[in-house]
């Protein structure tokens, strides 16, 4: 059915939503759409033992979300099914053999429908906090993005249990969280929450109607940026301290932050041209104007983390001929808090590799997962050490590259020849 875009006229004929059907003036429609989006404020818990239709060999779509490790050594992996659109759902699996194999999907977050409009979960992040609890931050929005979204958190106190239990979801704020929190030297947790511009708004309604770039939630326009939240009570409460907005080439933000040795905060954000960097010297309250990052990169998610040695790890796409291409997933090191970068361990030179996330294990090994192909593709894992990155080639016995951990049906068939 042909989609109709509400930006093109001042009136729109709206198909029934629930039991409501009427011809609306454009502005009256937005009032109604705002009311419909209130459904996204209802908490929806994770559901255990998802039905087979969510399995990647049936759904045939995988988009990388995140991965982390419990204190005992279990790995938890999250990815999106359904598509990079309003049909997105989140799936979780675990590994008890260091990532050699992963379980079938153990949990799903699918918030369901309002009439025929899906509540998407299109941004999420797994994180093991300093006490060993496993957090899942996830978004919930009417359609692809309703102009407000919502950052939710649920916690598993014993992620190594045979039957892990998750707390009731709590809504922290608007927007979404893609990347792990940062623990500062004084124990404060910093969470980077992105609130997208309204050009990302996309709500597909029944009868083929589509809402894009509407005026929904104008009261949030001043906060459409990367917002920095802190918690000083182990995540019981969060408060906003400031924000940083990309002024040129803004897109999905996807921020990652480290604390520098001098106490300043160093922030990287995705842009249309690659990556932008900013610095705050007052605990996130104010920020330098974002400027282009030193290394060329694709407009895609990257992974930034401080290692146990004190060096900083960066994993990003690094195509040597065309930096805009999502290929050549490569790891780099910095010994001066991101001012310069060395090494360059090539993890995967294939096209359509993207969205890395990972962690460092207590033994020093670095685990990174990312996706390859998405539609009909796979989630892939790499294992390596700091020494491998510094050398720019595998030098340790621990290196594992291009190891598929979650495969769609088509990827399985291709692997079988």
XYZ file of C-alpha atoms in Angstrom:
417
model
C 0.000 0.000 0.000
C 1.309 3.456 -0.850
C 2.461 5.449 2.178
C 1.084 8.964 2.669
C 3.345 11.543 4.293
C 1.633 13.996 6.648
C 4.235 16.667 5.932
C 2.763 17.196 2.482
C -0.577 18.752 3.414
C -2.391 20.608 6.167
C -5.116 18.011 6.444
C -4.934 14.261 6.635
C -7.456 11.472 6.645
C -6.559 9.151 9.477
C -7.439 5.486 9.469
C -8.949 4.080 12.645
C -6.623 3.803 15.636
C -8.469 1.755 18.230
C -12.127 2.675 17.650
C -11.373 6.187 16.416
C -11.871 7.249 12.796
C -12.193 10.828 11.627
C -10.896 13.422 9.195
C -8.419 15.610 11.048
C -6.977 19.015 10.605
C -3.180 18.579 10.639
C -2.786 20.179 14.054
C -5.656 18.217 15.576
C -4.019 15.060 14.227
C -0.792 15.777 16.063
C -2.710 16.214 19.300
C -4.191 12.779 18.754
C -0.840 11.228 17.775
C 0.680 12.617 20.957
C -2.067 10.954 22.980
C -1.493 7.657 21.159
C 2.222 7.829 22.015
C 1.328 7.723 25.717
C 1.007 3.958 25.318
C 4.808 3.841 25.034
C 5.017 5.019 28.661
C 3.664 1.698 29.954
C 6.335 -0.671 31.309
C 6.735 -3.873 29.302
C 8.936 -6.541 30.948
C 11.260 -8.960 29.222
C 9.525 -12.171 28.198
C 11.299 -15.485 28.744
C 11.330 -18.340 26.234
C 10.315 -16.335 23.147
C 8.385 -18.140 20.453
C 10.181 -19.572 17.453
C 9.117 -16.731 15.169
C 11.681 -14.507 16.910
C 14.573 -16.892 16.246
C 17.119 -15.520 13.745
C 16.838 -18.545 11.468
C 13.149 -17.650 11.053
C 13.231 -13.857 11.328
C 16.311 -13.734 9.039
C 17.512 -10.411 10.471
C 20.177 -9.580 13.054
C 21.452 -6.132 14.092
C 24.180 -5.852 16.722
C 23.233 -4.418 20.106
C 25.717 -5.294 22.856
C 27.602 -7.887 24.864
C 29.001 -8.111 28.394
C 30.470 -10.591 30.852
C 29.328 -11.547 34.342
C 31.788 -11.916 37.251
C 31.587 -15.711 36.980
C 32.299 -15.623 33.250
C 28.953 -16.014 31.498
C 28.589 -13.913 28.361
C 25.323 -12.177 27.564
C 24.582 -11.029 24.029
C 21.781 -8.774 22.780
C 20.690 -8.112 19.213
C 17.716 -6.684 17.364
C 15.361 -8.697 15.220
C 12.572 -7.555 12.938
C 14.518 -4.871 11.094
C 16.113 -1.469 11.554
C 12.645 0.045 11.575
C 9.453 0.210 13.610
C 9.266 -3.605 13.749
C 12.453 -3.875 15.834
C 12.474 -6.155 18.885
C 15.325 -7.055 21.241
C 16.610 -10.587 21.906
C 19.035 -11.942 24.525
C 21.152 -15.105 24.563
C 23.973 -16.384 26.777
C 27.180 -18.372 26.504
C 28.818 -20.495 29.193
C 31.818 -21.515 27.072
C 33.566 -18.168 26.534
C 31.549 -17.340 23.449
C 32.291 -20.459 21.445
C 28.556 -21.133 21.324
C 25.468 -19.192 22.367
C 22.042 -20.360 23.457
C 18.853 -19.892 21.519
C 17.081 -16.624 22.383
C 16.255 -16.715 26.103
C 14.436 -13.387 26.420
C 12.674 -10.989 24.092
C 11.495 -7.425 24.536
C 8.547 -6.830 22.244
C 6.180 -4.127 23.493
C 3.443 -5.091 21.038
C 1.061 -2.927 19.035
C -1.339 -0.020 19.314
C -3.925 -0.963 16.723
C -1.520 -1.855 13.885
C 1.331 0.435 14.956
C 4.265 -1.360 16.569
C 6.049 -0.178 19.709
C 9.686 -0.587 18.723
C 12.762 -1.480 20.774
C 15.426 -0.196 18.425
C 18.167 0.925 20.848
C 19.522 -1.086 23.799
C 22.626 -1.840 25.823
C 23.835 -4.555 28.221
C 26.174 -3.540 31.048
C 27.642 -5.364 34.060
C 27.993 -2.877 36.909
C 30.861 -2.915 39.454
C 28.875 -5.114 41.864
C 28.161 -7.759 39.203
C 24.550 -6.910 38.411
C 23.595 -7.059 34.740
C 21.723 -4.019 33.454
C 19.687 -3.789 30.297
C 18.922 -0.290 29.061
C 16.377 -0.275 26.236
C 14.209 2.129 24.281
C 10.459 1.999 23.797
C 8.726 4.186 21.232
C 5.556 4.336 19.177
C 6.704 3.442 15.680
C 10.343 3.955 14.744
C 10.628 7.142 16.830
C 7.715 9.184 18.106
C 9.726 12.298 18.960
C 10.137 11.358 22.608
C 11.105 7.698 22.841
C 12.019 6.459 26.287
C 15.047 5.106 28.139
C 14.132 2.150 30.346
C 16.260 0.015 32.650
C 15.826 -3.490 34.035
C 18.362 -5.257 36.267
C 19.301 -8.903 36.787
C 20.831 -9.363 40.262
C 22.131 -12.863 39.490
C 22.928 -13.138 35.770
C 24.745 -16.446 36.362
C 21.622 -18.168 37.696
C 20.097 -21.110 35.873
C 16.870 -19.102 35.554
C 17.849 -15.407 35.609
C 15.177 -12.992 36.814
C 14.850 -9.380 35.704
C 13.410 -6.485 37.703
C 10.348 -4.555 36.597
C 11.409 -1.980 33.979
C 11.802 1.616 35.163
C 11.652 4.582 32.818
C 14.661 6.822 33.414
C 14.023 9.580 30.875
C 13.257 10.155 27.211
C 15.493 9.221 24.272
C 17.603 6.067 24.219
C 20.899 4.540 25.394
C 23.051 2.616 22.927
C 26.350 2.388 24.799
C 27.569 1.348 28.235
C 27.766 3.760 31.179
C 31.147 5.018 32.362
C 32.265 4.633 35.981
C 34.315 7.661 37.054
C 37.301 7.577 39.383
C 35.117 8.749 42.299
C 32.559 5.962 41.693
C 29.975 8.115 39.906
C 28.177 6.467 36.988
C 27.706 8.503 33.796
C 25.006 7.532 31.302
C 24.867 9.127 27.837
C 21.265 9.414 26.611
C 20.616 10.503 23.034
C 17.423 12.368 22.133
C 17.143 12.542 18.366
C 16.041 15.441 16.205
C 12.527 15.351 14.845
C 13.740 14.395 11.360
C 14.068 10.873 12.826
C 10.359 10.721 13.695
C 8.641 7.876 11.868
C 5.274 6.384 12.819
C 3.527 4.039 10.388
C -0.185 3.949 11.152
C -2.944 1.741 9.811
C -4.398 2.318 6.353
C -0.942 3.134 4.964
C -0.485 6.478 6.682
C 2.978 7.620 7.755
C 3.967 10.412 10.129
C 7.444 11.851 9.627
C 9.191 14.920 11.021
C 6.089 16.099 12.872
C 5.882 18.767 15.567
C 5.297 16.210 18.309
C 6.799 17.020 21.717
C 8.141 20.533 20.990
C 8.812 20.937 24.718
C 11.754 18.545 24.287
C 13.452 20.421 21.440
C 15.970 22.137 23.728
C 17.206 18.700 24.863
C 17.609 17.096 21.421
C 21.275 16.180 21.821
C 23.493 13.831 23.820
C 22.371 14.266 27.430
C 24.690 13.312 30.285
C 23.071 11.747 33.351
C 24.865 10.756 36.554
C 24.075 8.385 39.408
C 25.839 8.419 42.761
C 23.701 5.694 44.345
C 24.445 2.680 42.120
C 21.707 3.481 39.640
C 18.850 4.004 42.100
C 18.426 7.588 40.862
C 19.735 9.541 37.882
C 20.039 13.278 37.284
C 20.901 15.265 34.179
C 24.039 17.408 34.443
C 24.308 18.764 30.900
C 24.350 17.979 27.223
C 26.392 18.203 24.036
C 24.856 18.823 20.621
C 26.633 18.167 17.344
C 26.254 21.387 15.348
C 27.400 20.141 11.926
C 26.416 16.803 10.430
C 24.302 15.584 13.319
C 22.702 12.168 12.922
C 22.066 9.403 15.502
C 24.728 10.535 18.087
C 25.510 7.071 19.540
C 27.820 8.706 22.130
C 30.673 7.096 24.047
C 32.575 8.731 26.882
C 35.718 8.241 28.949
C 37.120 10.141 31.913
C 40.594 11.466 31.172
C 43.422 11.318 33.680
C 43.075 15.063 34.328
C 39.420 14.562 35.322
C 37.908 15.984 32.135
C 35.323 14.059 30.137
C 36.106 13.068 26.548
C 33.081 12.407 24.340
C 32.859 10.918 20.850
C 29.660 11.067 18.794
C 28.650 9.656 15.438
C 28.104 12.239 12.690
C 27.241 12.185 9.000
C 30.920 12.662 8.186
C 32.239 10.113 10.705
C 33.013 10.956 14.337
C 33.092 14.219 16.315
C 34.927 14.803 19.601
C 34.178 17.131 22.516
C 35.619 17.777 25.973
C 34.030 18.889 29.244
C 36.136 20.239 32.107
C 33.260 20.826 34.514
C 31.693 17.409 34.972
C 29.528 17.420 31.856
C 27.786 20.741 32.456
C 29.362 22.466 29.451
C 31.169 21.145 26.380
C 33.576 22.293 23.717
C 32.089 22.624 20.242
C 32.227 19.159 18.611
C 35.009 18.977 16.018
C 36.002 16.239 13.551
C 37.859 13.308 15.104
C 41.468 12.771 14.012
C 40.869 9.424 12.286
C 38.512 9.095 9.301
C 35.538 6.827 9.921
C 32.247 5.712 8.449
C 29.038 7.224 9.745
C 28.378 4.273 12.022
C 28.594 3.157 15.618
C 32.059 2.699 17.157
C 33.317 1.264 20.468
C 35.405 3.283 22.954
C 36.602 1.917 26.301
C 39.424 2.357 28.791
C 41.390 -0.848 29.317
C 42.830 -2.204 32.555
C 46.282 -0.945 31.514
C 45.003 2.625 31.361
C 45.157 2.777 27.587
C 42.012 3.531 25.593
C 40.604 1.136 22.997
C 38.737 2.308 19.903
C 37.053 -0.076 17.447
C 35.614 1.414 14.268
C 35.216 0.979 10.523
C 38.471 1.953 8.830
C 38.309 1.410 5.068
C 41.685 2.634 3.731
C 40.332 3.701 0.324
C 36.871 5.018 1.198
C 36.334 5.794 4.906
C 32.573 6.115 4.367
C 32.234 2.381 3.652
C 31.245 0.100 6.521
C 34.097 -2.348 6.157
C 37.521 -3.041 7.723
C 36.488 -3.277 11.369
C 39.724 -2.230 13.092
C 40.967 -1.765 16.672
C 43.252 1.097 17.773
C 44.962 2.156 21.024
C 45.622 5.507 22.674
C 48.048 6.146 25.528
C 47.205 9.849 25.833
C 43.448 9.788 26.455
C 42.416 9.950 22.816
C 44.758 12.674 21.588
C 46.619 10.242 19.317
C 46.104 6.661 18.166
C 48.444 3.781 17.360
C 48.268 0.152 16.299
C 45.508 -0.960 14.014
C 44.450 -4.599 14.324
C 42.187 -5.530 11.417
C 39.319 -7.627 12.782
C 37.247 -8.030 9.615
C 37.825 -6.606 6.123
C 34.407 -7.550 4.727
C 31.849 -5.005 3.551
C 28.711 -4.476 5.684
C 30.336 -5.025 9.076
C 29.158 -2.543 11.709
C 28.056 -1.624 15.239
C 30.815 -3.009 17.514
C 30.444 -3.382 21.272
C 32.375 -5.385 23.818
C 34.329 -5.665 27.056
C 37.684 -6.667 28.522
C 37.822 -9.902 30.530
C 39.815 -10.126 33.800
C 42.584 -12.058 31.998
C 43.111 -9.131 29.612
C 41.387 -10.575 26.558
C 39.152 -8.162 24.677
C 35.824 -9.420 23.297
C 34.070 -7.452 20.555
C 30.856 -8.369 18.745
C 29.416 -6.715 15.634
C 27.043 -7.534 12.796
C 27.715 -8.638 9.234
C 25.052 -8.148 6.544
C 22.097 -7.882 9.011
C 19.415 -9.071 6.562
C 20.291 -12.714 6.082
C 23.506 -12.159 8.002
C 25.120 -12.884 11.336
C 26.469 -11.546 14.614
C 30.240 -12.015 14.674
C 32.709 -12.043 17.569
C 36.413 -11.214 17.747
C 38.761 -11.958 20.655
C 42.197 -10.358 20.942
C 44.588 -8.654 23.368
C 46.093 -5.219 23.781
C 49.382 -6.596 22.450
C 47.702 -7.647 19.202
C 46.292 -4.147 18.702
C 49.635 -2.496 19.464
C 51.427 -4.751 16.978
C 48.772 -4.258 14.312
C 48.636 -8.024 13.761
C 47.901 -11.178 15.773
C 50.827 -11.909 18.088
C 49.078 -13.660 20.991
C 47.631 -17.158 21.185
C 44.235 -15.747 22.126
C 43.226 -14.205 18.806
C 39.887 -15.333 17.354
C 38.579 -13.437 14.345
C 35.317 -13.527 12.376
C 33.715 -16.109 14.662
C 29.941 -16.256 13.941
C 27.868 -16.533 17.118
C 24.307 -15.808 15.917
C 23.272 -16.680 12.362
C 20.152 -16.126 10.312
C 18.670 -18.923 8.240
C 20.307 -17.664 5.066
C 23.689 -17.360 6.767
C 23.380 -20.939 8.013
C 22.564 -22.183 4.524
C 25.491 -20.250 3.057
C 27.856 -21.722 5.658
C 26.694 -25.217 4.779
C 27.608 -24.574 1.156
